[in-house]
């Protein structure tokens, strides 16, 4: 069979098996789980790998599942990724109160795609053409949420990094992988059905505690130190500096109060907030981060409170390999037609695929099929075939192009890519970003 025939075979197989992949995505969607706690989701993935007779390892970075398809000849390893976790969006109508999560970012579709792509690459005759290995990797904790809970897991030694891909890199689970690809579901249908993009912001995570002194809120407020007022001033101080952020740095700072006080008749003495400080480059993140810290100290200074600022590495900026993107676009055109293959520039949100992209060639295109807003209460999948099967098809065809002909194309992509960081350097950058500062006014 020539490559075009094999491609047809892959597409037909994905169409035939598609219903099952969509049903899996829907089942995961009904029982969303938060990062590092995706136990039942991971079980569903394992069951799907078992049904495909793909060997896998589970429990990686707590919940990750990694299956391998061995090609007929040796060669590089291409990983397709799907993310396991949901989001704590309480206002969403599908919010699962039992797990505290909902899939408002389409990760359930990514997992459906992963399984659909696997079934396509298992079509008769395909494996014989592959030089190398395909890893199907269901990965935990992409969403940067529940900072406090993850910190408790870190303190307990269960994880070191809050993001799933960073943790998997640390654990060596990407040591055997040369190229990585995943497609993220998006509600932005206006860009096309399958869309490549360029860069994305990175960020650091901020976890801040203002400590004051409690006292009766009405009887003796003069004996207290109001930690809530300190936090409010700190937040205003961030807003006062917004015009100092340069457009080209695409800085985003969006704090939330996670604890505003305990009882209404006592002066709040322990007030907490979380934020991200995002930017297009590590230098931009560093600059905005210093302003953030200054604002926190200013709030504490004014009230005579103390403040403890914990900084944690979030994601690094995303870099996408142009050769891989071009190959994906060619195959995407076969799936949805060239007029439906879009392209976007910089994206101000981030992904931990950014971390992976700093150490190996990677792409992170998006697929339409959702409506509403990402992370919003109105996010819904409206076209399952588009959200689950079309990305799977484009990914599977791209894998075939990469690994057929003795993996010539994959070797070319690998040879031309210049990852900015080695794994050791990457881990050093993350550990440098990890700090706790304490500030007390007099
Ligand atoms: Zn998301
Ligand atoms: Zn997402």
Coordinates of C-alpha atoms and ligand atoms in Angstrom, one line a residue:
X1 CA 0.0 0.0 0.0
X2 CA 1.3 3.5 -0.7
X3 CA 1.1 6.3 1.7
X4 CA -2.1 7.8 0.2
X5 CA -3.8 4.5 0.5
X6 CA -2.7 4.1 4.1
X7 CA -4.0 7.6 4.8
X8 CA -7.4 6.6 3.4
X9 CA -7.3 3.5 5.5
X10 CA -6.5 5.6 8.7
X11 CA -9.3 8.0 7.9
X12 CA -11.8 5.2 7.3
X13 CA -10.8 3.4 10.5
X14 CA -11.2 6.6 12.6
X15 CA -14.7 7.1 11.0
X16 CA -15.6 3.5 11.8
X17 CA -14.3 3.6 15.4
X18 CA -15.3 7.2 15.9
X19 CA -18.5 6.6 17.7
X20 CA -16.6 4.8 20.5
X21 CA -14.1 7.6 20.9
X22 CA -16.9 10.2 21.0
X23 CA -18.7 8.1 23.6
X24 CA -15.5 8.0 25.7
X25 CA -15.1 11.8 25.5
X26 CA -18.8 12.2 26.6
X27 CA -18.4 9.7 29.4
X28 CA -15.3 11.6 30.6
X29 CA -17.3 14.9 30.2
X30 CA -20.0 13.6 32.5
X31 CA -17.5 12.8 35.3
X32 CA -14.9 15.5 35.1
X33 CA -12.1 15.5 37.7
X34 CA -9.5 18.0 38.8
X35 CA -5.8 17.8 38.1
X36 CA -3.8 15.1 39.7
X37 CA -7.1 13.5 40.9
X38 CA -8.2 12.2 37.5
X39 CA -8.5 8.7 38.8
X40 CA -11.8 7.6 37.2
X41 CA -10.8 9.4 34.0
X42 CA -7.5 7.6 33.9
X43 CA -9.4 4.3 34.4
X44 CA -11.5 5.0 31.4
X45 CA -8.4 5.7 29.4
X46 CA -6.8 2.5 30.5
X47 CA -9.9 0.5 29.5
X48 CA -9.7 2.1 26.1
X49 CA -6.0 1.2 25.7
X50 CA -6.8 -2.3 26.8
X51 CA -9.6 -2.6 24.3
X52 CA -7.1 -1.5 21.6
X53 CA -4.6 -4.1 22.9
X54 CA -2.0 -1.3 23.4
X55 CA 0.5 -1.9 26.3
X56 CA 0.5 1.0 28.7
X57 CA 1.9 2.2 32.1
X58 CA -0.4 4.0 34.5
X59 CA -0.1 6.2 37.6
X60 CA 2.6 8.4 36.0
X61 CA 2.7 11.8 37.9
X62 CA -0.2 10.2 40.0
X63 CA -2.7 9.7 37.1
X64 CA -1.0 9.8 33.7
X65 CA -1.3 6.9 31.3
X66 CA 1.2 6.2 28.6
X67 CA 0.6 3.6 25.9
X68 CA 3.1 2.7 23.2
X69 CA 2.7 1.5 19.6
X70 CA 5.9 0.0 18.3
X71 CA 6.6 0.5 14.6
X72 CA 8.0 -2.3 12.5
X73 CA 11.5 -0.6 12.4
X74 CA 13.4 1.3 15.0
X75 CA 13.3 5.1 14.9
X76 CA 12.3 8.2 16.9
X77 CA 9.3 8.4 19.2
X78 CA 6.4 10.7 18.4
X79 CA 4.1 11.4 21.3
X80 CA 0.4 12.4 21.0
X81 CA -0.9 14.0 24.1
X82 CA -4.4 14.3 25.7
X83 CA -5.1 16.1 28.9
X84 CA -7.1 14.4 31.7
X85 CA -8.3 17.3 33.9
X86 CA -11.3 19.4 34.2
X87 CA -12.0 22.8 35.8
X88 CA -13.7 24.0 39.0
X89 CA -16.3 26.2 37.3
X90 CA -19.3 26.0 39.7
X91 CA -21.6 28.1 37.5
X92 CA -21.4 25.6 34.6
X93 CA -24.6 23.6 34.2
X94 CA -22.6 20.4 33.8
X95 CA -20.5 21.0 37.0
X96 CA -20.1 17.7 38.8
X97 CA -20.6 18.5 42.5
X98 CA -19.1 15.2 43.6
X99 CA -15.7 15.8 41.9
X100 CA -15.9 19.6 41.9
X101 CA -15.1 19.8 38.2
X102 CA -16.4 20.3 34.7
X103 CA -14.9 20.0 31.3
X104 CA -15.0 23.7 30.2
X105 CA -11.8 23.5 28.2
X106 CA -12.5 20.5 26.1
X107 CA -9.9 18.1 27.5
X108 CA -12.4 15.2 27.3
X109 CA -12.4 15.7 23.6
X110 CA -8.5 15.6 23.6
X111 CA -8.7 12.1 25.2
X112 CA -11.3 11.0 22.7
X113 CA -9.0 12.2 19.9
X114 CA -6.1 10.4 21.5
X115 CA -8.0 7.1 21.4
X116 CA -9.4 7.8 17.9
X117 CA -5.9 8.5 16.6
X118 CA -4.6 5.3 18.2
X119 CA -7.3 3.3 16.5
X120 CA -6.4 4.9 13.1
X121 CA -2.7 4.1 13.5
X122 CA -3.7 0.5 14.4
X123 CA -5.4 0.1 11.0
X124 CA -4.0 -2.9 9.0
X125 CA -0.8 -2.2 7.2
X126 CA 0.1 1.1 9.1
X127 CA 2.4 -0.3 11.8
X128 CA 4.5 -2.0 9.1
X129 CA 5.3 1.4 7.6
X130 CA 6.4 3.0 10.8
X131 CA 10.0 3.4 11.8
X132 CA 9.9 4.4 15.4
X133 CA 7.3 4.5 18.1
X134 CA 4.1 6.3 18.8
X135 CA 3.3 7.2 22.4
X136 CA -0.3 7.9 23.3
X137 CA 0.0 9.9 26.5
X138 CA -2.9 10.9 28.7
X139 CA -1.4 13.5 31.0
X140 CA -2.7 15.0 34.2
X141 CA -3.1 18.5 35.6
X142 CA -2.8 20.9 32.7
X143 CA -5.1 23.5 34.2
X144 CA -3.3 25.6 36.7
X145 CA -6.0 25.5 39.5
X146 CA -6.3 24.6 43.2
X147 CA -2.9 26.0 44.0
X148 CA -3.3 25.4 47.8
X149 CA -4.3 21.8 47.3
X150 CA -1.4 21.1 45.0
X151 CA 1.0 22.8 47.4
X152 CA -0.2 20.4 50.1
X153 CA 0.6 17.5 47.7
X154 CA 4.0 19.1 47.1
X155 CA 4.6 19.3 50.8
X156 CA 3.6 15.7 51.2
X157 CA 6.2 14.7 48.5
X158 CA 3.6 13.4 46.1
X159 CA 4.6 15.9 43.4
X160 CA 7.3 18.6 42.9
X161 CA 5.7 20.7 40.2
X162 CA 2.1 21.9 40.0
X163 CA 1.8 21.3 36.3
X164 CA 1.4 17.8 34.9
X165 CA 3.8 18.0 32.0
X166 CA 6.6 19.6 34.2
X167 CA 6.1 16.8 36.7
X168 CA 6.3 14.2 33.9
X169 CA 9.4 15.8 32.5
X170 CA 11.0 15.7 35.9
X171 CA 10.1 12.0 36.3
X172 CA 11.8 11.2 33.0
X173 CA 8.6 10.3 31.2
X174 CA 9.6 12.5 28.2
X175 CA 13.2 11.3 28.1
X176 CA 12.3 8.7 25.4
X177 CA 10.2 11.2 23.3
X178 CA 11.6 13.2 20.4
X179 CA 8.5 15.0 19.1
X180 CA 5.2 15.9 20.7
X181 CA 1.8 17.0 19.4
X182 CA -1.6 17.7 20.7
X183 CA -4.7 19.5 19.6
X184 CA -6.7 21.7 22.0
X185 CA -10.5 22.1 21.5
X186 CA -11.5 25.8 21.1
X187 CA -14.7 27.7 20.9
X188 CA -13.2 30.0 18.3
X189 CA -14.9 28.7 15.1
X190 CA -14.1 31.9 13.3
X191 CA -10.4 30.9 12.8
X192 CA -11.2 27.7 11.0
X193 CA -11.9 24.1 12.0
X194 CA -8.2 23.1 12.5
X195 CA -5.9 26.0 13.5
X196 CA -2.2 26.3 14.0
X197 CA -0.7 29.2 16.0
X198 CA 2.6 30.6 17.0
X199 CA 3.5 31.5 20.6
X200 CA 1.6 31.6 23.9
X201 CA 2.3 33.4 27.1
X202 CA 4.1 31.7 30.0
X203 CA 3.4 32.5 33.7
X204 CA 4.3 32.2 37.3
X205 CA 1.8 31.3 40.0
X206 CA 1.4 33.6 43.0
X207 CA 0.0 32.5 46.3
X208 CA -0.1 35.3 48.8
X209 CA -1.0 35.4 52.5
X210 CA -1.7 38.7 54.4
X211 CA -1.4 38.2 58.1
X212 CA -2.9 40.8 60.4
X213 CA -4.3 40.6 63.9
X214 CA -7.8 39.7 64.8
X215 CA -9.9 41.7 67.2
X216 CA -13.6 42.4 67.7
X217 CA -14.7 44.1 64.4
X218 CA -16.9 46.5 66.2
X219 CA -15.8 46.6 69.8
X220 CA -12.1 46.9 69.4
X221 CA -11.0 47.2 65.7
X222 CA -8.1 49.4 66.9
X223 CA -6.5 46.4 68.4
X224 CA -6.6 44.5 65.2
X225 CA -4.6 44.7 61.9
X226 CA -7.0 44.2 59.0
X227 CA -5.4 41.8 56.5
X228 CA -8.3 42.2 54.1
X229 CA -7.7 45.9 53.8
X230 CA -4.0 45.2 53.1
X231 CA -5.0 42.8 50.4
X232 CA -7.4 45.3 48.9
X233 CA -4.7 48.0 48.7
X234 CA -2.3 45.5 47.2
X235 CA -4.8 44.7 44.4
X236 CA -5.3 48.4 43.7
X237 CA -1.6 48.8 43.5
X238 CA -1.4 46.2 40.8
X239 CA -4.1 48.0 38.9
X240 CA -2.2 51.3 39.2
X241 CA 0.7 49.8 37.2
X242 CA -1.2 48.3 34.3
X243 CA -0.2 51.0 31.8
X244 CA 3.5 50.2 32.5
X245 CA 3.1 46.8 30.8
X246 CA 4.2 46.9 27.2
X247 CA 1.7 45.7 24.5
X248 CA 4.4 43.5 23.0
X249 CA 4.9 41.7 26.3
X250 CA 1.1 40.7 26.5
X251 CA 1.2 40.8 30.3
X252 CA -1.8 39.5 32.1
X253 CA -2.3 39.7 35.9
X254 CA -5.7 38.5 37.2
X255 CA -5.8 37.9 40.9
X256 CA -8.6 36.4 43.0
X257 CA -9.2 36.5 46.7
X258 CA -9.4 32.9 48.0
X259 CA -10.0 33.8 51.7
X260 CA -11.4 37.1 52.6
X261 CA -11.8 36.6 56.4
X262 CA -13.3 34.0 58.7
X263 CA -16.1 35.5 60.7
X264 CA -17.8 38.8 60.1
X265 CA -17.5 40.1 63.6
X266 CA -13.7 39.7 63.8
X267 CA -11.1 41.8 62.0
X268 CA -9.7 39.5 59.2
X269 CA -6.3 38.3 60.2
X270 CA -5.5 35.8 57.5
X271 CA -6.5 36.8 54.0
X272 CA -5.2 34.9 50.9
X273 CA -5.1 35.6 47.3
X274 CA -3.9 33.7 44.2
X275 CA -2.8 35.2 40.9
X276 CA -0.9 34.4 37.7
X277 CA 1.6 36.8 36.3
X278 CA 1.7 36.1 32.6
X279 CA 3.9 37.4 29.8
X280 CA 5.3 36.5 26.4
X281 CA 8.9 36.1 27.5
X282 CA 10.6 35.0 30.7
X283 CA 12.0 38.6 31.0
X284 CA 8.5 40.1 30.7
X285 CA 7.2 37.7 33.3
X286 CA 10.1 38.6 35.7
X287 CA 9.5 42.4 35.3
X288 CA 5.7 42.1 35.9
X289 CA 6.4 39.7 38.8
X290 CA 8.6 42.3 40.5
X291 CA 5.8 44.9 40.3
X292 CA 3.4 42.3 41.6
X293 CA 5.5 41.7 44.7
X294 CA 6.0 45.4 45.3
X295 CA 2.3 45.9 45.2
X296 CA 1.8 43.1 47.8
X297 CA 4.4 44.7 50.1
X298 CA 2.7 48.1 49.7
X299 CA -0.6 46.7 51.0
X300 CA 1.2 45.1 54.0
X301 CA 3.2 48.3 54.6
X302 CA 0.1 50.6 54.7
X303 CA -1.7 48.4 57.3
X304 CA 1.2 47.2 59.4
X305 CA 0.4 43.7 58.4
X306 CA 2.9 41.0 57.2
X307 CA 2.7 39.3 53.9
X308 CA 4.1 36.0 52.7
X309 CA 4.5 35.7 48.9
X310 CA 5.0 32.3 47.4
X311 CA 6.0 32.2 43.8
X312 CA 5.8 29.0 41.8
X313 CA 6.7 28.2 38.3
X314 CA 3.6 28.0 36.1
X315 CA 4.1 27.3 32.4
X316 CA 6.9 28.5 30.2
X317 CA 6.1 30.4 26.9
X318 CA 5.0 28.1 24.1
X319 CA 7.2 27.7 21.0
X320 CA 5.9 25.8 18.1
X321 CA 8.0 23.9 15.5
X322 CA 7.3 25.4 12.1
X323 CA 8.1 22.1 10.2
X324 CA 5.7 20.1 12.3
X325 CA 3.1 22.8 12.0
X326 CA 3.4 22.8 8.2
X327 CA 3.0 19.0 8.1
X328 CA 0.0 19.2 10.4
X329 CA -1.5 21.9 8.2
X330 CA -1.1 19.7 5.0
X331 CA -2.9 16.9 6.7
X332 CA -5.5 19.1 8.3
X333 CA -6.3 20.3 4.8
X334 CA -7.0 16.7 3.8
X335 CA -9.4 16.3 6.7
X336 CA -11.4 19.6 6.7
X337 CA -10.4 21.2 3.4
X338 CA -7.7 23.9 2.9
X339 CA -10.1 26.8 3.5
X340 CA -10.9 25.5 7.0
X341 CA -7.3 25.4 8.1
X342 CA -6.6 28.6 10.0
X343 CA -3.7 30.2 11.6
X344 CA -3.4 32.5 14.6
X345 CA -0.5 34.5 16.0
X346 CA 0.3 34.9 19.7
X347 CA -2.2 33.7 22.3
X348 CA -2.2 35.4 25.8
X349 CA -3.3 32.3 27.6
X350 CA -0.8 29.6 28.3
X351 CA -0.3 25.8 28.4
X352 CA 2.2 23.5 30.0
X353 CA 2.8 22.3 26.4
X354 CA 5.0 25.4 26.5
X355 CA 7.3 23.6 29.0
X356 CA 7.6 20.7 26.7
X357 CA 8.2 22.9 23.7
X358 CA 11.3 24.4 25.4
X359 CA 13.0 21.0 25.4
X360 CA 11.7 19.3 22.2
X361 CA 10.0 20.1 18.9
X362 CA 6.2 20.4 19.5
X363 CA 3.0 21.8 18.2
X364 CA -0.3 22.7 19.9
X365 CA -2.9 23.5 17.3
X366 CA -6.6 24.0 18.1
X367 CA -9.8 22.5 16.8
X368 CA -13.2 24.1 16.6
X369 CA -16.3 22.3 17.8
X370 CA -17.1 24.1 21.0
X371 CA -19.2 27.1 21.7
X372 CA -19.2 29.7 24.5
X373 CA -16.1 30.8 26.2
X374 CA -13.1 28.7 27.3
X375 CA -13.3 28.2 31.1
X376 CA -16.7 29.9 31.0
X377 CA -20.1 28.6 32.3
X378 CA -21.4 28.6 28.7
X379 CA -18.6 26.4 27.2
X380 CA -20.2 23.4 25.4
X381 CA -19.2 20.9 22.7
X382 CA -21.5 21.5 19.8
X383 CA -19.9 19.3 17.2
X384 CA -18.4 16.1 18.5
X385 CA -17.1 14.8 15.2
X386 CA -15.2 18.1 14.7
X387 CA -14.0 18.3 18.2
X388 CA -12.9 14.7 18.6
X389 CA -12.4 13.0 15.2
X390 CA -11.0 15.7 13.0
X391 CA -8.1 16.5 15.2
X392 CA -7.5 12.7 15.6
X393 CA -7.3 12.3 11.9
X394 CA -4.9 15.2 11.3
X395 CA -2.7 13.9 14.1
X396 CA -2.7 10.3 12.9
X397 CA -1.9 11.3 9.3
X398 CA 0.9 13.6 10.5
X399 CA 2.4 10.7 12.5
X400 CA 2.3 8.5 9.4
X401 CA 4.2 11.2 7.4
X402 CA 6.7 11.6 10.2
X403 CA 7.5 7.9 10.7
X404 CA 7.1 6.4 7.2
X405 CA 10.1 6.1 4.8
X406 CA 12.4 5.2 7.6
X407 CA 11.2 8.2 9.6
X408 CA 13.0 10.6 7.2
X409 CA 10.6 13.5 8.0
X410 CA 10.8 13.1 11.7
X411 CA 14.6 13.0 11.6
X412 CA 14.6 16.1 9.5
X413 CA 12.3 18.0 12.0
X414 CA 14.5 16.8 14.9
X415 CA 17.7 17.8 13.2
X416 CA 16.4 21.3 12.4
X417 CA 14.9 22.1 15.8
X418 CA 17.0 24.0 18.3
X419 CA 15.3 23.6 21.7
X420 CA 16.2 26.5 24.0
X421 CA 16.7 24.3 27.0
X422 CA 18.0 20.9 27.9
X423 CA 16.0 19.0 30.5
X424 CA 18.5 19.8 33.2
X425 CA 18.4 23.5 32.3
X426 CA 14.6 23.4 32.2
X427 CA 14.4 22.0 35.6
X428 CA 16.9 24.6 36.9
X429 CA 14.7 27.4 35.5
X430 CA 11.6 26.1 37.2
X431 CA 13.4 25.6 40.5
X432 CA 14.8 29.2 40.3
X433 CA 11.2 30.5 39.9
X434 CA 10.2 28.7 43.1
X435 CA 10.5 31.1 46.1
X436 CA 8.9 32.3 49.3
X437 CA 9.4 35.8 50.5
X438 CA 8.2 37.2 53.8
X439 CA 7.8 40.9 54.5
X440 CA 6.7 42.5 57.8
X441 CA 6.3 46.2 58.3
X442 CA 8.1 47.3 61.6
Ligands
LIG1 ZN1 -8.0 25.4 30.0
LIG2 ZN1 -7.3 23.3 28.3

